[in-house]
GROMACS .gro file of C-alpha atoms in nm:
model
  264
    1UNK     CA    1   1.312   4.003   3.332
    2UNK     CA    2   1.086   4.101   3.582
    3UNK     CA    3   1.208   4.438   3.592
    4UNK     CA    4   1.270   4.439   3.143
    5UNK     CA    5   0.872   4.349   3.160
    6UNK     CA    6   0.856   4.661   3.372
    7UNK     CA    7   1.011   4.851   3.166
    8UNK     CA    8   0.875   4.753   2.843
    9UNK     CA    9   0.522   4.833   2.994
   10UNK     CA   10   0.549   5.145   3.101
   11UNK     CA   11   0.753   5.230   2.756
   12UNK     CA   12   0.420   5.113   2.559
   13UNK     CA   13   0.198   5.265   2.862
   14UNK     CA   14   0.379   5.591   2.711
   15UNK     CA   15   0.380   5.556   2.370
   16UNK     CA   16  -0.022   5.442   2.408
   17UNK     CA   17  -0.057   5.800   2.623
   18UNK     CA   18   0.095   5.997   2.349
   19UNK     CA   19  -0.203   5.852   2.119
   20UNK     CA   20  -0.439   6.024   2.362
   21UNK     CA   21  -0.768   6.188   2.100
   22UNK     CA   22  -0.704   6.501   2.303
   23UNK     CA   23  -0.302   6.530   2.329
   24UNK     CA   24  -0.347   6.454   1.942
   25UNK     CA   25  -0.621   6.759   1.908
   26UNK     CA   26  -0.387   7.031   2.140
   27UNK     CA   27  -0.054   6.921   1.902
   28UNK     CA   28  -0.254   6.959   1.618
   29UNK     CA   29  -0.407   7.316   1.719
   30UNK     CA   30  -0.131   7.454   1.842
   31UNK     CA   31   0.137   7.308   1.600
   32UNK     CA   32  -0.123   7.486   1.282
   33UNK     CA   33  -0.066   7.854   1.488
   34UNK     CA   34   0.273   7.822   1.463
   35UNK     CA   35   0.294   7.725   1.128
   36UNK     CA   36   0.082   7.988   1.023
   37UNK     CA   37   0.295   8.277   1.158
   38UNK     CA   38   0.635   8.061   1.014
   39UNK     CA   39   0.743   8.010   1.341
   40UNK     CA   40   0.997   7.771   1.422
   41UNK     CA   41   0.869   7.596   1.717
   42UNK     CA   42   0.611   7.435   1.473
   43UNK     CA   43   0.764   7.134   1.398
   44UNK     CA   44   0.846   7.068   1.805
   45UNK     CA   45   0.500   7.131   1.968
   46UNK     CA   46   0.496   6.761   2.043
   47UNK     CA   47   0.766   6.754   2.236
   48UNK     CA   48   0.725   7.028   2.443
   49UNK     CA   49   0.379   6.924   2.506
   50UNK     CA   50   0.453   6.591   2.606
   51UNK     CA   51   0.804   6.656   2.815
   52UNK     CA   52   0.604   6.924   3.012
   53UNK     CA   53   0.281   6.624   3.029
   54UNK     CA   54   0.568   6.373   3.133
   55UNK     CA   55   0.695   6.559   3.364
   56UNK     CA   56   0.398   6.611   3.587
   57UNK     CA   57   0.339   6.259   3.502
   58UNK     CA   58   0.659   6.133   3.684
   59UNK     CA   59   0.638   6.369   3.948
   60UNK     CA   60   0.282   6.188   4.026
   61UNK     CA   61   0.444   5.804   3.998
   62UNK     CA   62   0.785   5.953   4.227
   63UNK     CA   63   0.491   6.022   4.498
   64UNK     CA   64   0.218   5.752   4.441
   65UNK     CA   65   0.515   5.460   4.498
   66UNK     CA   66   0.683   5.629   4.805
   67UNK     CA   67   0.333   5.632   4.971
   68UNK     CA   68   0.172   5.302   4.794
   69UNK     CA   69   0.285   5.101   5.102
   70UNK     CA   70   0.067   5.274   5.290
   71UNK     CA   71  -0.182   5.374   5.105
   72UNK     CA   72  -0.419   5.242   4.806
   73UNK     CA   73  -0.624   5.447   4.551
   74UNK     CA   74  -1.064   5.324   4.747
   75UNK     CA   75  -1.216   5.097   4.545
   76UNK     CA   76  -1.508   5.323   4.376
   77UNK     CA   77  -1.235   5.557   4.236
   78UNK     CA   78  -1.173   5.331   3.916
   79UNK     CA   79  -1.490   5.326   3.813
   80UNK     CA   80  -1.515   5.721   3.834
   81UNK     CA   81  -1.194   5.713   3.610
   82UNK     CA   82  -1.331   5.469   3.378
   83UNK     CA   83  -1.704   5.678   3.312
   84UNK     CA   84  -1.480   6.005   3.309
   85UNK     CA   85  -1.281   5.852   3.057
   86UNK     CA   86  -1.528   5.699   2.840
   87UNK     CA   87  -1.734   6.079   2.783
   88UNK     CA   88  -1.477   6.267   2.783
   89UNK     CA   89  -1.331   6.002   2.440
   90UNK     CA   90  -1.731   6.018   2.290
   91UNK     CA   91  -1.759   6.385   2.314
   92UNK     CA   92  -1.449   6.439   2.101
   93UNK     CA   93  -1.537   6.121   1.864
   94UNK     CA   94  -1.835   6.320   1.810
   95UNK     CA   95  -1.706   6.652   1.818
   96UNK     CA   96  -1.440   6.542   1.513
   97UNK     CA   97  -1.750   6.321   1.358
   98UNK     CA   98  -1.941   6.665   1.323
   99UNK     CA   99  -1.715   6.835   1.158
  100UNK     CA  100  -1.564   6.633   0.946
  101UNK     CA  101  -1.925   6.580   0.800
  102UNK     CA  102  -2.008   6.945   0.804
  103UNK     CA  103  -2.026   7.147   0.438
  104UNK     CA  104  -1.794   7.429   0.537
  105UNK     CA  105  -1.481   7.084   0.584
  106UNK     CA  106  -1.453   7.065   0.237
  107UNK     CA  107  -1.370   7.354   0.154
  108UNK     CA  108  -1.030   7.346   0.425
  109UNK     CA  109  -0.771   7.114   0.609
  110UNK     CA  110  -0.981   6.972   0.918
  111UNK     CA  111  -0.909   7.127   1.230
  112UNK     CA  112  -0.903   6.807   1.534
  113UNK     CA  113  -1.092   6.937   1.861
  114UNK     CA  114  -1.025   6.804   2.168
  115UNK     CA  115  -1.218   6.894   2.495
  116UNK     CA  116  -0.953   6.973   2.755
  117UNK     CA  117  -0.808   7.215   2.487
  118UNK     CA  118  -1.150   7.432   2.455
  119UNK     CA  119  -1.116   7.406   2.850
  120UNK     CA  120  -0.842   7.658   2.776
  121UNK     CA  121  -0.817   8.045   2.720
  122UNK     CA  122  -0.761   8.177   2.361
  123UNK     CA  123  -0.439   8.329   2.415
  124UNK     CA  124  -0.296   7.998   2.583
  125UNK     CA  125  -0.374   7.792   2.360
  126UNK     CA  126  -0.217   8.038   2.049
  127UNK     CA  127   0.114   8.051   2.173
  128UNK     CA  128   0.451   8.077   2.037
  129UNK     CA  129   0.640   7.987   2.397
  130UNK     CA  130   0.765   7.657   2.442
  131UNK     CA  131   0.787   7.670   2.803
  132UNK     CA  132   0.402   7.765   2.800
  133UNK     CA  133   0.355   7.467   2.569
  134UNK     CA  134   0.571   7.251   2.827
  135UNK     CA  135   0.317   7.426   3.139
  136UNK     CA  136  -0.030   7.334   2.889
  137UNK     CA  137   0.090   6.951   2.854
  138UNK     CA  138   0.159   6.976   3.265
  139UNK     CA  139  -0.189   7.096   3.251
  140UNK     CA  140  -0.331   6.806   3.087
  141UNK     CA  141  -0.169   6.561   3.281
  142UNK     CA  142  -0.382   6.665   3.600
  143UNK     CA  143  -0.660   6.423   3.498
  144UNK     CA  144  -0.807   6.131   3.673
  145UNK     CA  145  -0.753   5.897   3.408
  146UNK     CA  146  -0.382   6.010   3.354
  147UNK     CA  147  -0.343   5.942   3.745
  148UNK     CA  148  -0.534   5.629   3.781
  149UNK     CA  149  -0.284   5.467   3.466
  150UNK     CA  150   0.003   5.676   3.625
  151UNK     CA  151  -0.087   5.443   3.989
  152UNK     CA  152  -0.026   5.086   3.794
  153UNK     CA  153   0.388   5.120   3.743
  154UNK     CA  154   0.413   5.369   4.073
  155UNK     CA  155   0.297   5.113   4.289
  156UNK     CA  156   0.448   4.868   4.188
  157UNK     CA  157   0.803   5.067   4.145
  158UNK     CA  158   0.691   5.150   4.561
  159UNK     CA  159   0.773   4.838   4.614
  160UNK     CA  160   1.066   4.771   4.451
  161UNK     CA  161   1.423   5.004   4.517
  162UNK     CA  162   1.381   5.327   4.574
  163UNK     CA  163   1.566   5.433   4.239
  164UNK     CA  164   1.315   5.253   3.998
  165UNK     CA  165   1.030   5.528   4.031
  166UNK     CA  166   1.254   5.804   3.916
  167UNK     CA  167   1.387   5.523   3.622
  168UNK     CA  168   1.005   5.407   3.492
  169UNK     CA  169   0.922   5.751   3.472
  170UNK     CA  170   1.151   5.844   3.234
  171UNK     CA  171   1.100   5.547   3.022
  172UNK     CA  172   0.746   5.699   3.054
  173UNK     CA  173   0.852   6.053   2.944
  174UNK     CA  174   1.045   5.874   2.648
  175UNK     CA  175   0.842   5.659   2.459
  176UNK     CA  176   0.534   5.971   2.516
  177UNK     CA  177   0.786   6.202   2.331
  178UNK     CA  178   0.817   5.986   2.089
  179UNK     CA  179   0.452   5.940   2.021
  180UNK     CA  180   0.323   6.314   1.997
  181UNK     CA  181   0.686   6.395   1.874
  182UNK     CA  182   0.615   6.161   1.516
  183UNK     CA  183   0.240   6.330   1.600
  184UNK     CA  184   0.345   6.706   1.535
  185UNK     CA  185   0.565   6.604   1.252
  186UNK     CA  186   0.289   6.471   1.062
  187UNK     CA  187   0.097   6.755   1.139
  188UNK     CA  188   0.353   7.035   0.983
  189UNK     CA  189   0.401   6.819   0.699
  190UNK     CA  190   0.017   6.748   0.618
  191UNK     CA  191   0.035   7.122   0.625
  192UNK     CA  192   0.321   7.234   0.441
  193UNK     CA  193   0.158   7.062   0.179
  194UNK     CA  194  -0.131   7.299  -0.003
  195UNK     CA  195  -0.258   7.090  -0.249
  196UNK     CA  196  -0.523   6.828  -0.177
  197UNK     CA  197  -0.284   6.512  -0.071
  198UNK     CA  198  -0.231   6.775   0.247
  199UNK     CA  199  -0.616   6.824   0.272
  200UNK     CA  200  -0.711   6.464   0.234
  201UNK     CA  201  -0.420   6.415   0.500
  202UNK     CA  202  -0.538   6.621   0.695
  203UNK     CA  203  -0.919   6.458   0.673
  204UNK     CA  204  -0.755   6.100   0.699
  205UNK     CA  205  -0.591   6.231   1.062
  206UNK     CA  206  -0.935   6.308   1.200
  207UNK     CA  207  -1.049   6.016   1.125
  208UNK     CA  208  -0.835   5.851   1.331
  209UNK     CA  209  -0.884   6.047   1.587
  210UNK     CA  210  -1.244   5.937   1.555
  211UNK     CA  211  -1.146   5.585   1.575
  212UNK     CA  212  -0.969   5.642   1.833
  213UNK     CA  213  -1.188   5.817   2.076
  214UNK     CA  214  -1.504   5.561   1.986
  215UNK     CA  215  -1.310   5.283   2.000
  216UNK     CA  216  -1.158   5.314   2.335
  217UNK     CA  217  -1.403   5.455   2.451
  218UNK     CA  218  -1.618   5.143   2.352
  219UNK     CA  219  -1.360   4.912   2.466
  220UNK     CA  220  -1.331   5.072   2.830
  221UNK     CA  221  -1.733   5.048   2.824
  222UNK     CA  222  -1.770   4.692   2.773
  223UNK     CA  223  -1.473   4.547   2.987
  224UNK     CA  224  -1.603   4.772   3.207
  225UNK     CA  225  -1.942   4.551   3.258
  226UNK     CA  226  -1.760   4.239   3.098
  227UNK     CA  227  -1.351   4.217   3.225
  228UNK     CA  228  -1.291   3.872   3.073
  229UNK     CA  229  -1.347   3.982   2.725
  230UNK     CA  230  -1.012   4.246   2.812
  231UNK     CA  231  -0.794   4.194   2.557
  232UNK     CA  232  -0.380   4.304   2.555
  233UNK     CA  233  -0.472   4.684   2.508
  234UNK     CA  234  -0.050   4.739   2.486
  235UNK     CA  235  -0.075   4.589   2.132
  236UNK     CA  236  -0.353   4.725   2.017
  237UNK     CA  237  -0.166   5.084   2.104
  238UNK     CA  238   0.170   4.998   1.957
  239UNK     CA  239  -0.073   4.900   1.624
  240UNK     CA  240  -0.197   5.254   1.631
  241UNK     CA  241   0.209   5.403   1.668
  242UNK     CA  242   0.300   5.195   1.415
  243UNK     CA  243  -0.040   5.370   1.179
  244UNK     CA  244   0.126   5.669   1.267
  245UNK     CA  245   0.470   5.614   1.194
  246UNK     CA  246   0.325   5.484   0.767
  247UNK     CA  247   0.096   5.829   0.819
  248UNK     CA  248   0.457   6.015   0.909
  249UNK     CA  249   0.634   5.823   0.589
  250UNK     CA  250   0.371   5.847   0.347
  251UNK     CA  251   0.326   6.243   0.442
  252UNK     CA  252   0.725   6.289   0.394
  253UNK     CA  253   0.758   6.116   0.051
  254UNK     CA  254   0.450   6.318  -0.064
  255UNK     CA  255   0.637   6.642   0.049
  256UNK     CA  256   0.950   6.533  -0.093
  257UNK     CA  257   0.807   6.464  -0.439
  258UNK     CA  258   0.602   6.790  -0.464
  259UNK     CA  259   0.930   6.980  -0.384
  260UNK     CA  260   1.103   6.806  -0.652
  261UNK     CA  261   0.811   6.893  -0.869
  262UNK     CA  262   0.782   7.273  -0.791
  263UNK     CA  263   1.171   7.296  -0.846
  264UNK     CA  264   1.196   7.149  -1.133
   0.00000   0.00000   0.00000
């Protein structure tokens, strides 16, 4: 029962990690680029990205699990990771609020903005190569906050049988791939709609990013100083994932209706 709980925890952690604001921003940008060029990889950008990201995360988890009995992170490491996460999420939220509210944003589809993706060269961000998209996902995994999250289940796995780190790594990857694949399908569906619905849905996704970025950063800041106020944040991750599923269903339904109107 204890191992089943650990698997469920890691799976939900993967789902929630796929909702990282920078993930969604990068997937949004690459999906738009490939859709503009009518490239078939557009639907699967999230899958490629999360696979590359997950492979690095799982690899880090296996290494940490192997050394967990002889190695522990310094006490100050968690504080540094929290600060980096809070600052980056606040920047993402502010950047997207600026883009949502500026007058020129009303003329076209809103484009989600991230911090990490801004650091990537343009020729890397504008790619149709699935392996390069996987590589981008892998680069995104090389962050302090990702390593910190991975260390939670990696250390737990290191105390169990030798196969557990690999199984948990695969579970994490599956959870994250589900979320990021759904996200790229949502973006693809929204951008295929050239009507007012497509634009409003795109802007709605922008406000979801703002909500996630500001909400998580404020939560992390508050619980850092008041640990007793911490809640079951995994349930929050599931709730936001469910919201993404609703958005996906809405886009699909509206898209089919629009196709029927055009064909008739």
